[in-house]
XYZ file of C-alpha atoms in Angstrom:
171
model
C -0.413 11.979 -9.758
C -0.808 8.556 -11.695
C 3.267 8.773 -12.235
C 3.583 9.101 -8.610
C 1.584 5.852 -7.755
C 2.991 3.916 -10.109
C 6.196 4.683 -8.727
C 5.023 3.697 -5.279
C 3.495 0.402 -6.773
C 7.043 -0.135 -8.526
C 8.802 0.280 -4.889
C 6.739 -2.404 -3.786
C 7.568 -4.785 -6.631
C 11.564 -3.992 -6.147
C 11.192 -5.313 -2.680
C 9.089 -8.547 -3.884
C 12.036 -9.221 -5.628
C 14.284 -8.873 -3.711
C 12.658 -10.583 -0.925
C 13.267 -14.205 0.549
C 10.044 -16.299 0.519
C 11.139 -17.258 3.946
C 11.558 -13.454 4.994
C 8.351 -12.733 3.228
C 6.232 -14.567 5.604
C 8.316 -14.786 9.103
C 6.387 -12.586 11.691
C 9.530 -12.013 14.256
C 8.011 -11.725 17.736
C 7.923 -10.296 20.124
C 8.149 -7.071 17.868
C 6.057 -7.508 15.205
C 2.676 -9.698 14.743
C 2.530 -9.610 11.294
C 4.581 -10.540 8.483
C 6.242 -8.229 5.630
C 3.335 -10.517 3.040
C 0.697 -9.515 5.626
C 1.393 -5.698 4.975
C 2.278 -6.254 0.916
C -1.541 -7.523 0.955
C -3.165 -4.606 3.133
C -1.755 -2.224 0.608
C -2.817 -4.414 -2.373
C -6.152 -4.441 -0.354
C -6.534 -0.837 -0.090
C -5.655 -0.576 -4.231
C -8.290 -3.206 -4.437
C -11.103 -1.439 -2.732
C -10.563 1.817 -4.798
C -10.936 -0.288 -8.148
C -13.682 -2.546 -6.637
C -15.862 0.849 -5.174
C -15.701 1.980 -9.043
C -17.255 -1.251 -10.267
C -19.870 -0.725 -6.620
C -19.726 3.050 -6.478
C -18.739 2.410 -2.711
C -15.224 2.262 -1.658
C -15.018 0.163 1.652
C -11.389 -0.226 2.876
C -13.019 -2.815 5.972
C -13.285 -5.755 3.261
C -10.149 -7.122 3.315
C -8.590 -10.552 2.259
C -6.767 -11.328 5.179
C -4.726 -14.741 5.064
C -4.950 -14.730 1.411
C -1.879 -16.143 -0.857
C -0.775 -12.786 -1.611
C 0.529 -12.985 2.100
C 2.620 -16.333 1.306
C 3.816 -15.609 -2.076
C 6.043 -12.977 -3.151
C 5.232 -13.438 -7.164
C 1.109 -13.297 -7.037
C 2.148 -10.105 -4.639
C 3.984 -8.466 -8.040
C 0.858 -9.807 -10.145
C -1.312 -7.883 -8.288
C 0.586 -4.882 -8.140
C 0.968 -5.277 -11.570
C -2.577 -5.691 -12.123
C -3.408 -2.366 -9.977
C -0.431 -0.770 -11.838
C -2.438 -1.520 -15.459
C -5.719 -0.425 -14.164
C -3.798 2.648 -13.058
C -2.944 3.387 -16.740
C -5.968 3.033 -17.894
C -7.622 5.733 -15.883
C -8.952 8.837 -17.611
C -9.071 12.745 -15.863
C -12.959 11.636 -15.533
C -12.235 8.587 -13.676
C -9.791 10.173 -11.347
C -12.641 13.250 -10.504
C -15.357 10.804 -9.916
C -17.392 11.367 -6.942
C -17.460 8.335 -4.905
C -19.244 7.446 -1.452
C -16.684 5.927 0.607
C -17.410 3.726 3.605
C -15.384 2.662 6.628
C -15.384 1.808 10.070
C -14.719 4.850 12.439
C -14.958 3.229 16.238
C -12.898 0.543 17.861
C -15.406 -0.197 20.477
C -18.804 -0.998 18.906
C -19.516 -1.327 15.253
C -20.394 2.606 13.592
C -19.873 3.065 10.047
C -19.431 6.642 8.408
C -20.249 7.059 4.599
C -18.722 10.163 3.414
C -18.160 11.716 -0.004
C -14.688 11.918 -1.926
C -13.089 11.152 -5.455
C -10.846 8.134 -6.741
C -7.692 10.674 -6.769
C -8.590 11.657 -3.256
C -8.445 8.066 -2.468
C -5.256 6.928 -4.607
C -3.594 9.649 -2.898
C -4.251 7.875 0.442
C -3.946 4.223 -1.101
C -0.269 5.530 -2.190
C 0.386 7.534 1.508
C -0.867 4.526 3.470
C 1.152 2.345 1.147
C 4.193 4.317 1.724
C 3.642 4.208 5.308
C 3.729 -0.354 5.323
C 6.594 -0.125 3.113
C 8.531 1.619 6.329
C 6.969 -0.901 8.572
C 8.275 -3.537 6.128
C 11.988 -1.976 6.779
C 11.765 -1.948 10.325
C 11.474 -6.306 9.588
C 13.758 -6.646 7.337
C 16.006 -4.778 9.543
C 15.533 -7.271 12.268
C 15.847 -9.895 9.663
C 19.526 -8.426 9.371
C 18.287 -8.183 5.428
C 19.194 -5.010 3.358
C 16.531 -3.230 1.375
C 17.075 -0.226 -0.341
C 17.445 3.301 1.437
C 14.511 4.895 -0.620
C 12.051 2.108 0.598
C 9.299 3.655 2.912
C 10.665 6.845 2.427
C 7.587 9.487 1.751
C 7.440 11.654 -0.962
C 7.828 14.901 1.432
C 10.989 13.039 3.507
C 13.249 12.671 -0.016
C 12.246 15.985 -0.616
C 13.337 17.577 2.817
C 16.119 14.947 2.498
C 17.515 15.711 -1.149
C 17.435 19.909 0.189
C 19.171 18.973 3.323
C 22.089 16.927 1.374
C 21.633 20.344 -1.404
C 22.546 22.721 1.884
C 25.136 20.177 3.782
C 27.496 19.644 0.329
């Protein structure tokens, strides 16, 4: 499971170096209101709150550091990543079945909070899904920025599978 994320952290650093600083942070209305930085820093977020909720014993995926630098600056994005990417390796079978409350926002029109019980793997797991799931938002902008990024990028683990079998049957 730990190979898997840091594969998905690893996709993320490939595109931050690929990336344009001025492609990093253009938000191209009308069809987008958010840059490709603005997403690389919700994922790092959601890494972040996993690794700060085992310091708290509360994962909360509401605190957030929106309009940090990470959203303006392709190489503190790869620090991060590669930060989350060490802290990754240094996580033991106990650490990944760890019982953890985890906290979050479940309404849109008034403020309700639900605290529910789960592990850190349970909650990589999503950190690397929901990652995987900005990455293909970050393709849809770079293909309106006329920029190439690799075909694998935002590309879930399921898809390549049902992908690589459908290219096994078709050759």
């Amino acid at each position: 499971m730990l190979t898997s994320q840091l594969e998905i952290l690893e996709q993320g650093r490939l595109y931050l170096n690929s990336v344009t600083q001025e492609d990093y942070v253009e938000i191209i209305s009308p069809n987008f209101i958010s840059s490709a930085g603005s997403h690389i820093r919700h994922i790092i977020d959601h890494y972040q709150s996993v690794i700060t909720g085992m310091e708290t014993d509360l994962i909360d995926y509401d605190l957030r550091l929106r309009g940090s630098k990470v959203e303006e600056n392709p190489q503190l994005a790869i620090n991060k990543l590669d930060e989350i990417a060490a802290w990754m390796k240094s996580l033991t079978s106990s650490d990944l079945n760890r019982t953890i409350p985890l906290s979050t926002e479940v309404s849109t029109s008034n403020k309700e909070v639900q605290v529910v019980k789960t592990s850190v793997a349970r909650e990589l797991i999503f950190a690397g899904s929901h990652a995987v799931h900005h990455y293909a938002m970050i393709t849809q902008i770079t293909f309106a920025q006329t920029t190439t990024t690799n075909t694998a990028f935002g590309i879930a683990p399921a898809t390549a599978t049902y992908l690589r079998e459908k290219n096994a049957v078709t050759q």
